[in-house]
mmCIF file with all atom_site columns, C-alpha atoms in Angstrom:
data_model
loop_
_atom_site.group_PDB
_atom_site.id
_atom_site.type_symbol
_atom_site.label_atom_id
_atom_site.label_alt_id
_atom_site.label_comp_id
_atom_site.label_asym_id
_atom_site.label_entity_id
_atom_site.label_seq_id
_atom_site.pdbx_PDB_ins_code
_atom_site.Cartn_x
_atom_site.Cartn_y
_atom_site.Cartn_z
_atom_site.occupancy
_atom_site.B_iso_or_equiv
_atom_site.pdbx_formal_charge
_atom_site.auth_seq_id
_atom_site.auth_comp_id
_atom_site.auth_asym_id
_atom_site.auth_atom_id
_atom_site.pdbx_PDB_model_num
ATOM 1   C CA . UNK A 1 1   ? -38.352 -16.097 20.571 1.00 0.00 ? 1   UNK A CA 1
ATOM 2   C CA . UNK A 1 2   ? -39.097 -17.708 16.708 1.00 0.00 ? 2   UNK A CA 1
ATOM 3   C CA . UNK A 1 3   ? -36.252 -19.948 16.265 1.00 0.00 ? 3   UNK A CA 1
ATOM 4   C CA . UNK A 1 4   ? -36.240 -18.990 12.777 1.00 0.00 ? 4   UNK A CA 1
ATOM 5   C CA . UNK A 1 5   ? -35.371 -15.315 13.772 1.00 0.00 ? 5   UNK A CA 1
ATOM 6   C CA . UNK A 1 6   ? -32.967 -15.807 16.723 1.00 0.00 ? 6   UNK A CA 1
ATOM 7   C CA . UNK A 1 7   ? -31.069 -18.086 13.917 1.00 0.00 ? 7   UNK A CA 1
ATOM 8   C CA . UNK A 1 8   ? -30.807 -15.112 11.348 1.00 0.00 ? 8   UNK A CA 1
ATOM 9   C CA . UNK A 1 9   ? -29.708 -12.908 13.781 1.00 0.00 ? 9   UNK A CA 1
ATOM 10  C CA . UNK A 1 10  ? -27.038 -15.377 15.019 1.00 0.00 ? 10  UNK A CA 1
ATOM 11  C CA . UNK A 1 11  ? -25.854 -15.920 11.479 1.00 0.00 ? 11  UNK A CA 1
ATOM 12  C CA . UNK A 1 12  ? -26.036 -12.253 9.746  1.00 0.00 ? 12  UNK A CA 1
ATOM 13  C CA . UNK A 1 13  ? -24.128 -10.296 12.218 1.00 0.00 ? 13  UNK A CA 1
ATOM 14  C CA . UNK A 1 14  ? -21.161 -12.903 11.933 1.00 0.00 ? 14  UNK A CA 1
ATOM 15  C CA . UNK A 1 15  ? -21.789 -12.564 7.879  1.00 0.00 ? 15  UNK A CA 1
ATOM 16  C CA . UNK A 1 16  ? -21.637 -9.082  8.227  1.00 0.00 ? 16  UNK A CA 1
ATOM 17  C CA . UNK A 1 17  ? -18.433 -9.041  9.931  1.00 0.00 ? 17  UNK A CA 1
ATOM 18  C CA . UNK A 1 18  ? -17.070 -10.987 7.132  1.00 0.00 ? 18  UNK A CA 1
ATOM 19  C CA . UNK A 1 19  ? -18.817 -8.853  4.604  1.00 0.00 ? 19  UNK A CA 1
ATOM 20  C CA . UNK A 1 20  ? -16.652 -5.552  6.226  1.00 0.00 ? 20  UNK A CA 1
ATOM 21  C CA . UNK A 1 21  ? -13.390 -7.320  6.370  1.00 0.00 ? 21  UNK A CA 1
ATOM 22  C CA . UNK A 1 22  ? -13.153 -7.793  2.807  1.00 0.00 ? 22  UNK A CA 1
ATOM 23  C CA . UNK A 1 23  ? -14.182 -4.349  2.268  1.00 0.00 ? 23  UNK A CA 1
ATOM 24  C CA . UNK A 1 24  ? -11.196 -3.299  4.042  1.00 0.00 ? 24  UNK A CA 1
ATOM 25  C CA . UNK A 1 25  ? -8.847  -5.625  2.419  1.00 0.00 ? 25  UNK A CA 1
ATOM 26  C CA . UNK A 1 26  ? -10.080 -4.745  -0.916 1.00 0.00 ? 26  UNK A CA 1
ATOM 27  C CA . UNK A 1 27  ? -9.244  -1.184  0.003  1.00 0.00 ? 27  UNK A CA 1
ATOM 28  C CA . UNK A 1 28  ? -6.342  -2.021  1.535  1.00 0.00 ? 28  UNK A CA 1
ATOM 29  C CA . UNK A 1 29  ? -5.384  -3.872  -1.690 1.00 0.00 ? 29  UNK A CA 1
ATOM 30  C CA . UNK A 1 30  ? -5.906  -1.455  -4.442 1.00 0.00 ? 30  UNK A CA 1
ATOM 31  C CA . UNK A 1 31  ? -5.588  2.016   -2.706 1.00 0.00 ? 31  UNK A CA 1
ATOM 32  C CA . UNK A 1 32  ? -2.349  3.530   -4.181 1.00 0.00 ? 32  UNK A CA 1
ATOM 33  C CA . UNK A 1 33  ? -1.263  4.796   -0.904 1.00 0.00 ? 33  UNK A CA 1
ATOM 34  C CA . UNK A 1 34  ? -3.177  2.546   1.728  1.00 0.00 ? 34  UNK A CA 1
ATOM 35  C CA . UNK A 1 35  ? -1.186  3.882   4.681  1.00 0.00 ? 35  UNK A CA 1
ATOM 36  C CA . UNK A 1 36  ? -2.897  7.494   4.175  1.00 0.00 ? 36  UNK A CA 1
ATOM 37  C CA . UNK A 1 37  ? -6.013  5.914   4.792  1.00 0.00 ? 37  UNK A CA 1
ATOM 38  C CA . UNK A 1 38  ? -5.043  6.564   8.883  1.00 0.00 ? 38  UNK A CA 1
ATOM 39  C CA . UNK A 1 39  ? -2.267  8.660   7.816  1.00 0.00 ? 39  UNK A CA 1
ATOM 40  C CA . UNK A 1 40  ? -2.665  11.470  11.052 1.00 0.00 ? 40  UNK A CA 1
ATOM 41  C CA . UNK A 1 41  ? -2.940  8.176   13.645 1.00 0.00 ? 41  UNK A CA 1
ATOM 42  C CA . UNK A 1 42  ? 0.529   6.189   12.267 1.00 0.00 ? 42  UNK A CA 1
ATOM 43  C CA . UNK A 1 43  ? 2.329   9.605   12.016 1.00 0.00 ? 43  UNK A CA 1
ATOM 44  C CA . UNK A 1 44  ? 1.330   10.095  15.724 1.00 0.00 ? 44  UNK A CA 1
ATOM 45  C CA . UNK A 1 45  ? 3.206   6.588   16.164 1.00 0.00 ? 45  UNK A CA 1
ATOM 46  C CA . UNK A 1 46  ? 5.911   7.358   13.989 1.00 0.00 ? 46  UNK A CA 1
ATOM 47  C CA . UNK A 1 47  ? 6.037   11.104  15.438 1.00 0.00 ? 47  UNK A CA 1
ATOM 48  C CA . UNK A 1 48  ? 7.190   12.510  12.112 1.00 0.00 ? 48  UNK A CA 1
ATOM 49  C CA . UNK A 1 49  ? 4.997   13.216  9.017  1.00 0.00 ? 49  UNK A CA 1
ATOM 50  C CA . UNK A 1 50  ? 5.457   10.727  5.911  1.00 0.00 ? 50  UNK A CA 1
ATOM 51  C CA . UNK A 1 51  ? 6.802   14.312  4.342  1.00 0.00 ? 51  UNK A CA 1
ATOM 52  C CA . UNK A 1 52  ? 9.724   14.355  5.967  1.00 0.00 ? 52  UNK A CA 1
ATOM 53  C CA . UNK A 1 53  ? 10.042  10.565  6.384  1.00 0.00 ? 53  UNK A CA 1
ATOM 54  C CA . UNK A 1 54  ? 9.795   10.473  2.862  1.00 0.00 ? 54  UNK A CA 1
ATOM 55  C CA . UNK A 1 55  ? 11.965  13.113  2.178  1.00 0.00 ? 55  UNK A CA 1
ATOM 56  C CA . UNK A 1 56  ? 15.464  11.333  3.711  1.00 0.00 ? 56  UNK A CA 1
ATOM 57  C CA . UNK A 1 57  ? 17.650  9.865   1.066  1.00 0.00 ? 57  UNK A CA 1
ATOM 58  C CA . UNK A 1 58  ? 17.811  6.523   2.749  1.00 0.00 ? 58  UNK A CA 1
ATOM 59  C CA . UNK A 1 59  ? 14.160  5.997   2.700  1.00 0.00 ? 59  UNK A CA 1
ATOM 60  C CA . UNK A 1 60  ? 13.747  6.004   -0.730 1.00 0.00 ? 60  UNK A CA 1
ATOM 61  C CA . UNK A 1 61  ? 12.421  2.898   -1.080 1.00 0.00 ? 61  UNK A CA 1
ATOM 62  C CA . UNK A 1 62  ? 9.584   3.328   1.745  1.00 0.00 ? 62  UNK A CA 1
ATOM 63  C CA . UNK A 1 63  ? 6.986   3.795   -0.306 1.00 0.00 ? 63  UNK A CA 1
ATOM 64  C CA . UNK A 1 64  ? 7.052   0.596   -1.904 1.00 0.00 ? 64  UNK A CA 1
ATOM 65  C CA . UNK A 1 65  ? 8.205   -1.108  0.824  1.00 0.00 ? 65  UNK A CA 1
ATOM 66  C CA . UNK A 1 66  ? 4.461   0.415   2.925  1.00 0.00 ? 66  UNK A CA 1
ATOM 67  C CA . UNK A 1 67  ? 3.039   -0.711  -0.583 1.00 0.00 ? 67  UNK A CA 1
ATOM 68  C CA . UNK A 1 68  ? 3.612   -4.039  -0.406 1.00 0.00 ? 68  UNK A CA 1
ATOM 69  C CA . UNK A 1 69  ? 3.262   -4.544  3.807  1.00 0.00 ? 69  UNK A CA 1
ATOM 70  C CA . UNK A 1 70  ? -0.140  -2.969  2.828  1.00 0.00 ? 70  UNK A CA 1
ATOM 71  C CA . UNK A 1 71  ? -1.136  -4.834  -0.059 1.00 0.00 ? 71  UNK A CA 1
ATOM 72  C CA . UNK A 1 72  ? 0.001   -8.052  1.913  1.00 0.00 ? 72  UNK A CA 1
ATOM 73  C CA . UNK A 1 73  ? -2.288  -6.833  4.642  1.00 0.00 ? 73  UNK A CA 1
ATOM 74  C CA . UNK A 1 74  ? -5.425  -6.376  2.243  1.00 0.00 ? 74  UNK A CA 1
ATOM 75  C CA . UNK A 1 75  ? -4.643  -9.532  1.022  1.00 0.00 ? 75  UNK A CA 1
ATOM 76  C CA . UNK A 1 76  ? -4.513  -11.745 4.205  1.00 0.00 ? 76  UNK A CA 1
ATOM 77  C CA . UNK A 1 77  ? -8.034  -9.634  5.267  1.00 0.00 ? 77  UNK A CA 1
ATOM 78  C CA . UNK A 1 78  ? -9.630  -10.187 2.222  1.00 0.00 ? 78  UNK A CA 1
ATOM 79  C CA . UNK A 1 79  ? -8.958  -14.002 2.568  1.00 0.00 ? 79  UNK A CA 1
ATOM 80  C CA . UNK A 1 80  ? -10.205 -14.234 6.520  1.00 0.00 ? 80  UNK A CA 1
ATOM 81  C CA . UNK A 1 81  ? -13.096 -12.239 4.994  1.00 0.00 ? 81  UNK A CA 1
ATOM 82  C CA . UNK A 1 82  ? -13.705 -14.833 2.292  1.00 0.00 ? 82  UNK A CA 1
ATOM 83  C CA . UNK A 1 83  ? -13.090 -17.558 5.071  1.00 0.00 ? 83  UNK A CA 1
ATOM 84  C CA . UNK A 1 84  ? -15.366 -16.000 7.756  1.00 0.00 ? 84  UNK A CA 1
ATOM 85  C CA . UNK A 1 85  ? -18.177 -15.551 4.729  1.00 0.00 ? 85  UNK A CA 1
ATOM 86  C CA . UNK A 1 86  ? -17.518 -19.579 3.974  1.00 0.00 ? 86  UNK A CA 1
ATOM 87  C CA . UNK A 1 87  ? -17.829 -20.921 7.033  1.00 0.00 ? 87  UNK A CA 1
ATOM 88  C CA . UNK A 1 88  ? -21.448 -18.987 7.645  1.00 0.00 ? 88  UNK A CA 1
ATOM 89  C CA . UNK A 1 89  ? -22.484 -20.297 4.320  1.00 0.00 ? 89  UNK A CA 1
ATOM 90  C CA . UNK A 1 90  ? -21.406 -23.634 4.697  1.00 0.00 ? 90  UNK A CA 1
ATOM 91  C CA . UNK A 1 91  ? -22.262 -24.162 8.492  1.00 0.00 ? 91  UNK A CA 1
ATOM 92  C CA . UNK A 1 92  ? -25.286 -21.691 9.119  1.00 0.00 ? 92  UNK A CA 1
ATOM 93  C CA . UNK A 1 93  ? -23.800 -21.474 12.637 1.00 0.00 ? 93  UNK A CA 1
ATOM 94  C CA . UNK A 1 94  ? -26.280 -24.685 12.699 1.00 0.00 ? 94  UNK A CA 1
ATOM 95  C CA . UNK A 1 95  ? -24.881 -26.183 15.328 1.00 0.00 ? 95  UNK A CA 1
ATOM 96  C CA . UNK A 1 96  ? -23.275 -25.016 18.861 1.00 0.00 ? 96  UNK A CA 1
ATOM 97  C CA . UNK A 1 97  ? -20.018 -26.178 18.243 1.00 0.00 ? 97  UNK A CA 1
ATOM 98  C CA . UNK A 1 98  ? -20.019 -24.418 15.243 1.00 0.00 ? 98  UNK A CA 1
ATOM 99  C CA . UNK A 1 99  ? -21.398 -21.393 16.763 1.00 0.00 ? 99  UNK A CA 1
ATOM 100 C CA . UNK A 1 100 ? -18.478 -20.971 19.593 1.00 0.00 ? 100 UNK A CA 1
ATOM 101 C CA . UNK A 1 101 ? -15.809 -22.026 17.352 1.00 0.00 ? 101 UNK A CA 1
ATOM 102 C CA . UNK A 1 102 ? -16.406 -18.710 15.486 1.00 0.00 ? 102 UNK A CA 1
ATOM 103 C CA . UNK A 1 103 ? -17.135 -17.028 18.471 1.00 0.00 ? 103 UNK A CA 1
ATOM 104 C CA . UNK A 1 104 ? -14.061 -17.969 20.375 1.00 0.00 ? 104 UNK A CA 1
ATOM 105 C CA . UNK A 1 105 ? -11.758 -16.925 17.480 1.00 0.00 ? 105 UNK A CA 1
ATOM 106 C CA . UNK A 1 106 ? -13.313 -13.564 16.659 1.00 0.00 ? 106 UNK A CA 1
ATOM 107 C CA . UNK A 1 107 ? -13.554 -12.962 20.506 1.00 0.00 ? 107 UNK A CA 1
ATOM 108 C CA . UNK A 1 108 ? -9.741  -12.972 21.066 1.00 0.00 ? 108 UNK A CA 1
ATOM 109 C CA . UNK A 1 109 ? -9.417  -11.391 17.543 1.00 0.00 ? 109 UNK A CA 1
ATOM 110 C CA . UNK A 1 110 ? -11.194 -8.570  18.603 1.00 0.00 ? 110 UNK A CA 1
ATOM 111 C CA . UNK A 1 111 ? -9.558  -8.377  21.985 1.00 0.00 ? 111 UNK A CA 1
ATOM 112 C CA . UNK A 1 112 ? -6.209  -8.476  20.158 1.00 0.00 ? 112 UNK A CA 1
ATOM 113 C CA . UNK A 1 113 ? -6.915  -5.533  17.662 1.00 0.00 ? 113 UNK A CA 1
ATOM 114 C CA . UNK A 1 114 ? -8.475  -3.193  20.580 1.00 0.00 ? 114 UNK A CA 1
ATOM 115 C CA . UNK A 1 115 ? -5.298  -4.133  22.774 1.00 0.00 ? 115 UNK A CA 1
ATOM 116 C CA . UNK A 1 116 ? -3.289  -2.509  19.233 1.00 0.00 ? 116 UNK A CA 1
ATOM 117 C CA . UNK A 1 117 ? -5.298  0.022   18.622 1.00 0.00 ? 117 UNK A CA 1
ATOM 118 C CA . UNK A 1 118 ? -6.144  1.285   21.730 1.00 0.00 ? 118 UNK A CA 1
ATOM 119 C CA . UNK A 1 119 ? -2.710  1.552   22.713 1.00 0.00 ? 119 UNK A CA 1
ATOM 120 C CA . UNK A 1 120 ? -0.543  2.498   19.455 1.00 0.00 ? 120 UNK A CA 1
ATOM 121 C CA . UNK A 1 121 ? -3.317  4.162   16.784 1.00 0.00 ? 121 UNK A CA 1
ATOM 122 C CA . UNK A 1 122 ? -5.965  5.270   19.817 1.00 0.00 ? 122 UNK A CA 1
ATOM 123 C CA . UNK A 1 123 ? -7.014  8.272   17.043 1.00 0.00 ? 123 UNK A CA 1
ATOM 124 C CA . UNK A 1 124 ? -7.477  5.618   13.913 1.00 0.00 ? 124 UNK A CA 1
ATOM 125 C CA . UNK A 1 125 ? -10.652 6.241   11.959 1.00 0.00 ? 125 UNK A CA 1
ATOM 126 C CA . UNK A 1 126 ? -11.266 2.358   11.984 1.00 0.00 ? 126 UNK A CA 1
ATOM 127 C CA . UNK A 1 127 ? -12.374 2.732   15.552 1.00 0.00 ? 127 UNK A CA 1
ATOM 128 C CA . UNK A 1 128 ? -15.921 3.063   15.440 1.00 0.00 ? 128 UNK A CA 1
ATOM 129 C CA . UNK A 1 129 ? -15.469 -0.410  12.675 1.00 0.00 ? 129 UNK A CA 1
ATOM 130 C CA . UNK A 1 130 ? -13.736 -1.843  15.460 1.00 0.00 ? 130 UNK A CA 1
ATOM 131 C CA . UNK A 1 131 ? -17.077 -1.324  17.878 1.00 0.00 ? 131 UNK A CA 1
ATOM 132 C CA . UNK A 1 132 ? -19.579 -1.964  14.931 1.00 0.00 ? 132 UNK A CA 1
ATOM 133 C CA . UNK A 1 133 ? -17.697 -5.657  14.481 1.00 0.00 ? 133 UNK A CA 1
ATOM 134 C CA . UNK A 1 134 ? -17.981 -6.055  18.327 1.00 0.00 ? 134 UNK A CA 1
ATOM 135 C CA . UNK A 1 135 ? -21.683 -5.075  18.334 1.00 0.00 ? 135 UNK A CA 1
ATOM 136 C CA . UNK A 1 136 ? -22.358 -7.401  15.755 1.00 0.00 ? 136 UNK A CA 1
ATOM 137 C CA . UNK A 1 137 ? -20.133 -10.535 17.437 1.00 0.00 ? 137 UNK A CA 1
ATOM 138 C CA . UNK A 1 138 ? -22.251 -9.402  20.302 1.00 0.00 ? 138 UNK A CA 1
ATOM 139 C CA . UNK A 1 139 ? -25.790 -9.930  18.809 1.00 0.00 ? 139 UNK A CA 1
ATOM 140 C CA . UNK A 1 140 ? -24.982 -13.143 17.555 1.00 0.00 ? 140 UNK A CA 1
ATOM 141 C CA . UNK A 1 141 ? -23.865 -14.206 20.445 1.00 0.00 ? 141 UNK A CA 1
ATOM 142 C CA . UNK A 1 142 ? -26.828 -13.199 22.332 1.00 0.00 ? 142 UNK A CA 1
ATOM 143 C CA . UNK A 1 143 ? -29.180 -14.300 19.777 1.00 0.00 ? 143 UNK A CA 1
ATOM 144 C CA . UNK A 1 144 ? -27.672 -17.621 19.849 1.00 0.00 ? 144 UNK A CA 1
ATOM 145 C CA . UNK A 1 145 ? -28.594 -18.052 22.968 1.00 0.00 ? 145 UNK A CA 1
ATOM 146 C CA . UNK A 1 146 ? -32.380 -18.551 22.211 1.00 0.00 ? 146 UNK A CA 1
ATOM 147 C CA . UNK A 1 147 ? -31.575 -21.564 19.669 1.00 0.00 ? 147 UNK A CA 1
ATOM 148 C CA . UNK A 1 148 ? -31.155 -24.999 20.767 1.00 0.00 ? 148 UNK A CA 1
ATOM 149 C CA . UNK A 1 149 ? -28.440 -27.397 21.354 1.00 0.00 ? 149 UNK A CA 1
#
């Protein structure tokens, strides 16, 4: 294989993954009620509806409190986003260590958010996100297998 191409397709999927995080966090960040977004999936986990939750004097304050652990969220993806986008940029996945230092960290990323979703939000619309980002941390993996030390 052109070592040209296996390098672009070691590098893009890995930008791409970046690219979609901030997407998220950006939506995250400036939807006004970001924990609709997978509203049926967290009322499964809190088995109540956010009507009702809502609804109880003593959660008043819920809202804004789901506001802000949301907007927190967006934030922190937005800046791994903007991290993950940086590093690409700056390293081109030039080199192997380079290469499995992203790899490693995404790997047991991604292993950590299936283990979550799988098991509390296994109905979450992100799912199929959640296999697009492997696919992609897969073909850059693969593809950087045809590049040299």
């Amino acid at each position: 294989m052109n070592k040209r191409i296996a390098h672009n397709l070691t590098w893009v999927p890995i930008f791409l993954i970046g690219m979609i995080i901030i997407c998220l966090g950006a939506v995250w960040s400036i939807h006004k009620q970001p924990w609709l977004l997978d509203k049926l999936p967290n009322e499964v986990l809190l088995q109540t509806s956010f009507n009702i939750l809502f609804s109880e004097k003593i959660n008043i304050g819920l809202s804004l409190y789901l506001t802000i652990i949301y907007r927190f969220l967006g934030l922190y993806m937005l800046t791994i986003g903007f991290l993950i986008i940086g590093y690409v940029y700056v390293t081109r996945l030039g080199t192997k260590t380079a290469r499995n230092c992203v790899f490693v960290i995404l790997f047991f990323t991604l292993v950590g958010i299936y283990f979550l979703m799988l098991n509390y939000l296994p109905s979450s619309p992100l799912i199929p996100v959640l296999y697009f980002l492997s696919l992609c941390l897969f073909l850059s993996v693969f593809f950087s297998k045809h590049l040299p030390d």
